[in-house]
Coordinates of C-alpha atoms and ligand atoms in Angstrom, one line a residue:
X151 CA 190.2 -65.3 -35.5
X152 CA 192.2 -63.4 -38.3
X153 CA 189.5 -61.0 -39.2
X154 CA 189.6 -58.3 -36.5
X155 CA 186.5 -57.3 -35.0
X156 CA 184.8 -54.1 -35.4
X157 CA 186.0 -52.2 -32.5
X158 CA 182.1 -50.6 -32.2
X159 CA 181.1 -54.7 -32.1
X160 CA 183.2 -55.4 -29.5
X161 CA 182.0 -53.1 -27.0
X162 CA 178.7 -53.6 -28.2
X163 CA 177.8 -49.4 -28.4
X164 CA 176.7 -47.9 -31.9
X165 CA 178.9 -45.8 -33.9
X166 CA 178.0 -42.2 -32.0
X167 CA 178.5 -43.7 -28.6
X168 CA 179.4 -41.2 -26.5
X169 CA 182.6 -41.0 -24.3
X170 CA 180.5 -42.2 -21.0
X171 CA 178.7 -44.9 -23.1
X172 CA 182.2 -46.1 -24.4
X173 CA 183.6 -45.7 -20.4
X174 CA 180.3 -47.9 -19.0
X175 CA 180.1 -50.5 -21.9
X176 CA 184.1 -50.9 -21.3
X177 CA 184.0 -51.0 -17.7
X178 CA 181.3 -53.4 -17.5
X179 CA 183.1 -56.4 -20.1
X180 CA 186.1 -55.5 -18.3
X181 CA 185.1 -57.1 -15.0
X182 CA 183.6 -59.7 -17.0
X183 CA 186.0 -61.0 -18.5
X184 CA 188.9 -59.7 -16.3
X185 CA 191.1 -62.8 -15.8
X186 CA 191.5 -63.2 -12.5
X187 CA 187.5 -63.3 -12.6
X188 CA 187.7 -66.0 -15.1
X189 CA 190.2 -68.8 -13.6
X190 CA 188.5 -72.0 -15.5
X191 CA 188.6 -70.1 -18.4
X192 CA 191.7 -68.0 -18.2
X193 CA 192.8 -68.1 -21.9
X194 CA 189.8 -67.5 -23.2
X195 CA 189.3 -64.4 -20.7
X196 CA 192.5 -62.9 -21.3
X197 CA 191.8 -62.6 -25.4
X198 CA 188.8 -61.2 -25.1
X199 CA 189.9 -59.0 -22.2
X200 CA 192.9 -57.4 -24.6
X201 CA 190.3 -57.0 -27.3
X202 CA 188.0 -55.2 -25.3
X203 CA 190.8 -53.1 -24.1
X204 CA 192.3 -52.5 -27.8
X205 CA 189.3 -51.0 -29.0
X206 CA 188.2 -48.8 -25.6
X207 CA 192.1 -47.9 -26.3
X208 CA 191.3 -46.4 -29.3
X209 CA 187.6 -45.1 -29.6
X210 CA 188.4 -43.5 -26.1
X211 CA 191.1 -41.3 -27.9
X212 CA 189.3 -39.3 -30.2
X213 CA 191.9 -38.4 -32.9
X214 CA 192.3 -42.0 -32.8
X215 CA 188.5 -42.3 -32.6
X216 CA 188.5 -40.4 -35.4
X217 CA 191.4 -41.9 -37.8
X218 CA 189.1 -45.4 -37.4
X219 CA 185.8 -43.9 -38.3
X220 CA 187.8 -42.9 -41.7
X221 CA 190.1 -45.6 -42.4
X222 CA 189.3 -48.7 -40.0
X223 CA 191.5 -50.9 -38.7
X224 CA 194.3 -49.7 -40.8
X225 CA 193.9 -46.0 -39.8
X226 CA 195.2 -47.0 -36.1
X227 CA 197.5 -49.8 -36.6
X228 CA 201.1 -48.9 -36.7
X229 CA 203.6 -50.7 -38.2
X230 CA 203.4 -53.6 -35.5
X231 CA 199.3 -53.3 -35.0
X232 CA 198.1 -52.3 -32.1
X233 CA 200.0 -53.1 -28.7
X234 CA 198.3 -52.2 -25.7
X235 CA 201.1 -50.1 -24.1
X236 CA 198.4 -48.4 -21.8
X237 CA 198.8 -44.7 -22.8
X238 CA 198.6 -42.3 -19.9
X239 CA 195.1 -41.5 -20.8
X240 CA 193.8 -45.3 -20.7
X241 CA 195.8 -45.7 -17.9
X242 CA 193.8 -43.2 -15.9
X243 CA 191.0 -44.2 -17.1
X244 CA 191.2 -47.6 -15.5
X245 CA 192.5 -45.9 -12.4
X246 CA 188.9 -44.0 -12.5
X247 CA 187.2 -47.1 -13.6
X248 CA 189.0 -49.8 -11.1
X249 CA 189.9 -47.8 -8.3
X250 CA 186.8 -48.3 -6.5
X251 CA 186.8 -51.8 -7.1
X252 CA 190.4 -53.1 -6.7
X253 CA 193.3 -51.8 -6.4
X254 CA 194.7 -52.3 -9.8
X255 CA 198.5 -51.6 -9.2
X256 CA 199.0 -55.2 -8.9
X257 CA 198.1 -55.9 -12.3
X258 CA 199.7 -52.5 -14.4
X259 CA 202.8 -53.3 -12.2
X260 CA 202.2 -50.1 -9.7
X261 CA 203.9 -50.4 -6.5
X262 CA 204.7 -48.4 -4.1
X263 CA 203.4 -44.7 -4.8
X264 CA 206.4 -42.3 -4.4
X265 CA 206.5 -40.4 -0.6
X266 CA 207.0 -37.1 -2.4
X267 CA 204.2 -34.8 -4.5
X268 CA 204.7 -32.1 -6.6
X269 CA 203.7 -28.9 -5.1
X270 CA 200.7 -27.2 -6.2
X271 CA 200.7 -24.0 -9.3
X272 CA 199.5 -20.9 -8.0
X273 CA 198.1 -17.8 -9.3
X274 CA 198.6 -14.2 -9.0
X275 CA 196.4 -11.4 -10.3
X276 CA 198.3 -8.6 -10.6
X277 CA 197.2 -5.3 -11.6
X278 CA 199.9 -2.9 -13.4
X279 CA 198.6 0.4 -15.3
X280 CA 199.3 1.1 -19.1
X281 CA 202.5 2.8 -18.8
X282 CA 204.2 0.1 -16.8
X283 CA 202.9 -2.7 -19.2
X284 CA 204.8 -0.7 -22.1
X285 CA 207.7 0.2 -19.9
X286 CA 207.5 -2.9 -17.5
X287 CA 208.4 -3.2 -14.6
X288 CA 210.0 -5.0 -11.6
X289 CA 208.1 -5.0 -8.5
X290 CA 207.3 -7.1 -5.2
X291 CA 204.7 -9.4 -5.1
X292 CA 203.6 -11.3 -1.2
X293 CA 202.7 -14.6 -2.0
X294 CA 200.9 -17.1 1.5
X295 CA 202.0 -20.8 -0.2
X296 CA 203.5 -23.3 1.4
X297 CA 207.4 -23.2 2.1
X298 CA 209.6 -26.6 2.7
X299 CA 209.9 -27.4 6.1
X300 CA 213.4 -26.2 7.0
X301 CA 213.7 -28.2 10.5
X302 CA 212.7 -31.8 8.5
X303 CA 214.2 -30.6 5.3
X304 CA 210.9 -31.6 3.8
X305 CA 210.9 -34.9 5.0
X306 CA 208.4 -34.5 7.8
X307 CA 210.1 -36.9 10.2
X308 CA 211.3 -35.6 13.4
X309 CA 214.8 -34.1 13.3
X310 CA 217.5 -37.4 13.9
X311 CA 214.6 -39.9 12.7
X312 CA 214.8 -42.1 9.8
X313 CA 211.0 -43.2 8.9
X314 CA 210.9 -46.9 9.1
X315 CA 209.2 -49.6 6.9
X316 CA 205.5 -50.1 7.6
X317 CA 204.5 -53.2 8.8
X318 CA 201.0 -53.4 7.8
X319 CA 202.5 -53.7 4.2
X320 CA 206.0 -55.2 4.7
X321 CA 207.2 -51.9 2.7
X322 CA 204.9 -52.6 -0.9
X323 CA 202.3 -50.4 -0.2
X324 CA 199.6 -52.6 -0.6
X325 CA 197.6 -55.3 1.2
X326 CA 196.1 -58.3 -0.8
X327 CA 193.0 -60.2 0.1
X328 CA 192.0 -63.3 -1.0
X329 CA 188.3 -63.4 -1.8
X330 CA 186.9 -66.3 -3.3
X331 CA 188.5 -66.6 -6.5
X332 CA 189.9 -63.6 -7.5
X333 CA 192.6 -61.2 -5.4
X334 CA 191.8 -58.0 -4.1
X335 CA 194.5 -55.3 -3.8
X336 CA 194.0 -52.2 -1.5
X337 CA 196.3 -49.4 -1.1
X338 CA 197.7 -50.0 2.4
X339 CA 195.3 -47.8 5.3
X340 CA 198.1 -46.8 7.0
X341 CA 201.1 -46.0 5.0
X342 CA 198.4 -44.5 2.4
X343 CA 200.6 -46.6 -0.2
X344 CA 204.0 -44.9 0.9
X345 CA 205.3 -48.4 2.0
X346 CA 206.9 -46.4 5.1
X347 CA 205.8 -44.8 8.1
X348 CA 207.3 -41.5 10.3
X349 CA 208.4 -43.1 13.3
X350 CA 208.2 -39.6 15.2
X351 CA 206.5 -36.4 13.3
X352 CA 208.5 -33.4 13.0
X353 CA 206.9 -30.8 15.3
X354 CA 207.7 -27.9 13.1
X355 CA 205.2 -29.1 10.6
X356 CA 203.5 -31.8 12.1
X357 CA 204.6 -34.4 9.4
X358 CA 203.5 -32.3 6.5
X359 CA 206.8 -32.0 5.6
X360 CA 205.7 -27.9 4.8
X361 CA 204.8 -24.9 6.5
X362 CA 202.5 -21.7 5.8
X363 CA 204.4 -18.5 5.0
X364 CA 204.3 -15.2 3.2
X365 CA 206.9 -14.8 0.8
X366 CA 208.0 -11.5 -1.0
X367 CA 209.0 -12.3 -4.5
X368 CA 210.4 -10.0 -6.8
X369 CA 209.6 -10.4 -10.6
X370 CA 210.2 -9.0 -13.1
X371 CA 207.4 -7.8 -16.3
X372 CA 209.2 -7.6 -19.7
X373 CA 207.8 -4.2 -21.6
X374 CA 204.9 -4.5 -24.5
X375 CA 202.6 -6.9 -22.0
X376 CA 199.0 -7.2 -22.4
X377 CA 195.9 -7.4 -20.3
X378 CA 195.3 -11.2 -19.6
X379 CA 198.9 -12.6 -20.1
X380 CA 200.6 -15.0 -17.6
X381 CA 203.6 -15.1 -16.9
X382 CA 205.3 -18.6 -15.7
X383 CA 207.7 -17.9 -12.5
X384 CA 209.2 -21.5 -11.9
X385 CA 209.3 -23.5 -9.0
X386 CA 208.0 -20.7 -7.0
X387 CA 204.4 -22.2 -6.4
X388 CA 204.0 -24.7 -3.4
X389 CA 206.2 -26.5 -2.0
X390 CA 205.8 -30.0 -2.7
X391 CA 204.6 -32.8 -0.5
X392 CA 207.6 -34.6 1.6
X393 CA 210.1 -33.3 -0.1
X394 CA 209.0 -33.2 -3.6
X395 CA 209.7 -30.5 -6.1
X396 CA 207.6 -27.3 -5.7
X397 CA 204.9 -26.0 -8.6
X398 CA 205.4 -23.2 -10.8
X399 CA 203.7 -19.3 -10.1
X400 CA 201.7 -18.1 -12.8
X401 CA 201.2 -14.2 -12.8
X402 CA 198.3 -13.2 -14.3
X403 CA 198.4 -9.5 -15.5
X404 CA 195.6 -7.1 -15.6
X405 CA 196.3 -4.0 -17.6
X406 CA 194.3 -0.7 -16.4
X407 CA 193.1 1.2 -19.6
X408 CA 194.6 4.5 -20.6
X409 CA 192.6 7.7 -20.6
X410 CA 193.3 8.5 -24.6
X411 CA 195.2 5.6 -25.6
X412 CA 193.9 2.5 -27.3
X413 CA 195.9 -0.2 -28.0
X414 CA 196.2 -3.0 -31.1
X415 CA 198.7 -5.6 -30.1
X416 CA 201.7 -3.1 -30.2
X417 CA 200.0 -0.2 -31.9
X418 CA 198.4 2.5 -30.4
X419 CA 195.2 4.8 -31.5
X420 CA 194.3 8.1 -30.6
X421 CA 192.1 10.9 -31.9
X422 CA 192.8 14.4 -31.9
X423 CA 190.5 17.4 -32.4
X424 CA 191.5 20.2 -35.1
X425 CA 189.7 23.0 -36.5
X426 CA 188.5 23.8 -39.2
X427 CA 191.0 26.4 -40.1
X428 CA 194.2 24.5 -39.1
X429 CA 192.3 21.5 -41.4
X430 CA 192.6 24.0 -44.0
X431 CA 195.5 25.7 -43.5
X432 CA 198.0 22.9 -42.2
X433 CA 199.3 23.0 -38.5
X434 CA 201.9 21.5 -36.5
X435 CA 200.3 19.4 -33.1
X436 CA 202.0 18.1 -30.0
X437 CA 201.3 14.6 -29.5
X438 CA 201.7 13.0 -26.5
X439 CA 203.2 9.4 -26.7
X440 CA 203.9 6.9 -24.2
X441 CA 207.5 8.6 -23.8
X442 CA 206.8 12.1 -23.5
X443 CA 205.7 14.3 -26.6
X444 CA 206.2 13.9 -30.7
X445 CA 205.3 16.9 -33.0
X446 CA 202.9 16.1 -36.2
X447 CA 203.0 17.7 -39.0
X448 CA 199.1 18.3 -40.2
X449 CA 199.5 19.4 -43.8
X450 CA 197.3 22.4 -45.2
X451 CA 193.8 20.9 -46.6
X452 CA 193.5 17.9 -44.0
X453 CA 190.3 16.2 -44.9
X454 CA 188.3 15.0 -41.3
X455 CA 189.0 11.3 -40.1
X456 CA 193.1 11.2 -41.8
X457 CA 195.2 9.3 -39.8
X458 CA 198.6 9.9 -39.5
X459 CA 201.1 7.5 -38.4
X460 CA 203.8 8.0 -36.0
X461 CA 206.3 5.4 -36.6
X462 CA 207.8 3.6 -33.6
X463 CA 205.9 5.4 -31.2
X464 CA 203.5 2.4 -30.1
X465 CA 204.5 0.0 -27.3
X466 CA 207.5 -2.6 -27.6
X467 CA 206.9 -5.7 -29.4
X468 CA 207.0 -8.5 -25.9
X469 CA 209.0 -11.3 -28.1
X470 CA 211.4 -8.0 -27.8
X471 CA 211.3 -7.3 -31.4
X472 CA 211.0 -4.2 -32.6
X473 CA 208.1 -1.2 -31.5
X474 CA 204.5 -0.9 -32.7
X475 CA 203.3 2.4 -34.0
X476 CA 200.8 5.4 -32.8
X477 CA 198.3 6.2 -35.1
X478 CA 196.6 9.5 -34.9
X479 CA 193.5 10.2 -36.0
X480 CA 192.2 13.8 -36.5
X481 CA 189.1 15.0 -35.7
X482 CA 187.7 18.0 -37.9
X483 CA 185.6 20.4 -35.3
X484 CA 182.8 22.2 -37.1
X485 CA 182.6 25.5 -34.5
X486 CA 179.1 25.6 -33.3
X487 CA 178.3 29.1 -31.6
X488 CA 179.6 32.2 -33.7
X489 CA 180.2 35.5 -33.2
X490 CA 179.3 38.3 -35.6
X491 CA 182.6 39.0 -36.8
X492 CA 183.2 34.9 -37.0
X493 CA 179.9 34.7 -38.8
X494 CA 181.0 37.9 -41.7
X495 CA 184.0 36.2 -42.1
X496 CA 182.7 33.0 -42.9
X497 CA 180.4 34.9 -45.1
X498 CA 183.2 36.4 -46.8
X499 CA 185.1 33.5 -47.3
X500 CA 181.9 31.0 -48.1
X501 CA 181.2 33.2 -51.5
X502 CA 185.1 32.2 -52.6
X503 CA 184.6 28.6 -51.7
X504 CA 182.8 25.9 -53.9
X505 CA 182.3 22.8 -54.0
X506 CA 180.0 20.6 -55.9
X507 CA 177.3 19.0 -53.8
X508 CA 176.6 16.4 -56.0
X509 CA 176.6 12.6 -54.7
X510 CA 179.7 11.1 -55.9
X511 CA 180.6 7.1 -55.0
X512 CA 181.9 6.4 -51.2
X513 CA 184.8 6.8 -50.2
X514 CA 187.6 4.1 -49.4
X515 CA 189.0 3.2 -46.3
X516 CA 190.5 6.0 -44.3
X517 CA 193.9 7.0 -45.7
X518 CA 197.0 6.8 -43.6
X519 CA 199.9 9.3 -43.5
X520 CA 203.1 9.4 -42.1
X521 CA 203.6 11.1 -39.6
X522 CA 207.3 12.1 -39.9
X523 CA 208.5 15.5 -41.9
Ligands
ZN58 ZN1 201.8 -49.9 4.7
ZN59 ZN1 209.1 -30.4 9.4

């Protein structure tokens, strides 16, 4: 038995198995040859029982899956081979695939499950406008989640009562059955695997250990945010469960859009309408920016579409470093209705004008100014 197995072979799937295939085909020689089902032939049973589990160990990971479709046994074997240290992934997996059938605690060594639970993330939509996601902002947010129990202390036991060791279990958390020849172990019915009961609930909170309130937070949102980010408040999600450590709030931001304003990351884009004249004869606009107004040179014989660039004037950068820009793009109105005298004009000036209408190649991308002079 020095030439390892193909780890396809063992489970008896083909090489594009897919992850339930792997799960059934694993789950089914596992009971087979688990070795408490196999007590005349224990040895046997336990050797192939480790190499079934080695190879669902690995084709059930798939960078692993993948490093032994390329390079075979030597693609997943460390230094030391495999040793079947039951990942946190496998180890679900036979909590999904054996928890239904045994409890398998007694056999991966898991006692008593812990009295306390982390408390539960929660989420916040919160809806801010364009100016305070460039300034930001602190505001107050109400929040229903579940707050520790302060009469219990999150303990759930009545005030002056220690909870006492369940006797169904004797304290382990779990009952074992004989039955026929193998063991069954069940998570004790009425410690729920806690290995201790509340001799008296607390009446505040019934046991839970928590109660429902409305809490006012206050956070605070850093300038240059965009629509869709979160933001991580910790340990201000639930409460946890008898006494265990509370979640985390996630703020999730939703940005209203500006009137005129687009944004890029930390740049902004807007457009501005000129006329023809001011195109031609250079101008001096008042743009508005996020912090009031900037003025912009437009220099005599502005072609339509320039941009112009106003450095520094976009939104703050939210790692905090440094400030986008605004870009401003002008827009070349052609007037539509004239009047007489507009019209001679024209007229006058049209006879000293010329230009060449002959096609000539396109022309590049839109050429950006600065805006500063
Ligand atoms: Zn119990
Ligand atoms: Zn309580």
């Amino acid at each position: 038995m020095n030439q390892k197995r193909d780890y396809y072979e063992v489970l008896g799937v083909d090489r594009n198995a897919s992850e339930q295939e792997l799960k059934s085909a694993y789950r089914r020689l596992a009971l087979q040859y688990h070795p408490d089902r196999n007590p005349d032939n224990k040895e046997e049973a336990t050797e192939r029982f480790k190499e079934i589990t080695e190879a669902y160990g690995v084709l059930a990971d798939p960078q692993k899956r993948a490093a032994y479709d390329r390079y075979g046994h030597a693609g997943v074997s460390g230094s030391g081979g495999f040793s079947p240290d039951f990942s946190s992934t496998i180890f679900s997996d036979f909590e999904d695939i054996f928890g239904d059938l045994f409890g398998f605690g007694g056999v991966f060594g898991r006692h008593r499950r812990s009295r306390a639970q982390r408390g539960d993330d929660l989420r916040y939509d919160l809806e801010i406008s364009f100016e305070e996601a460039a300034n930001g902002l602190e505001t107050k947010i109400k929040i229903p989640r579940w707050e520790t129990c302060t009469d219990c202390g999150g303990r759930g036991g009545k005030r002056g009562t220690a909870p006492v060791t369940c006797n169904t279990c004797g304290g382990r958390g779990q009952i074992r059955h004989q039955q026929g020849f193998f063991t069954l172990t069940q998570t004790c019915p009425r410690c729920h695997g806690m290995g201790q009961v509340l001799r008296e609930k607390c009446p505040a909170c019934g046991g839970e250990g928590r109660v429902r309130e409305e809490r006012v937070l206050s956070i605070k949102i850093p300038p240059g945010v965009e629509d869709g980010m979160r933001l991580r408040v910790s340990g201000e999600g639930e409460a946890g469960v008898q006494g265990g450590p509370p979640g985390d709030l996630y703020v999730v931001l939703r940005v209203r859009e500006h009137p005129f304003f687009e944004r890029r990351g930390s740049d902004l884009y807007c457009t501005v309408p000129i006329s023809i004249t001011q195109a031609a004869l250079g101008t001096e606009l008042k743009i508005p920016t996020l912090r009031g107004h900037e003025r912009l040179r437009i220099p005599e014989g502005t072609q339509p579409g320039s941009v112009f660039r106003l450095r520094g004037m976009g939104l703050p950068r939210v790692d905090g470093h440094g400030q986008g820009d605004l870009y401003v793009n002008v827009q070349v109105v052609v007037p539509t209705h004239l009047s007489r005298e507009q019209r001679r004009l024209l007229e006058a000036l049209s006879s000293t004008i010329r230009v060449e209408n002959k096609p000539v190649a396109r022309r590049g991308s839109e050429n950006v100014k600065n805006g500063f002079g």
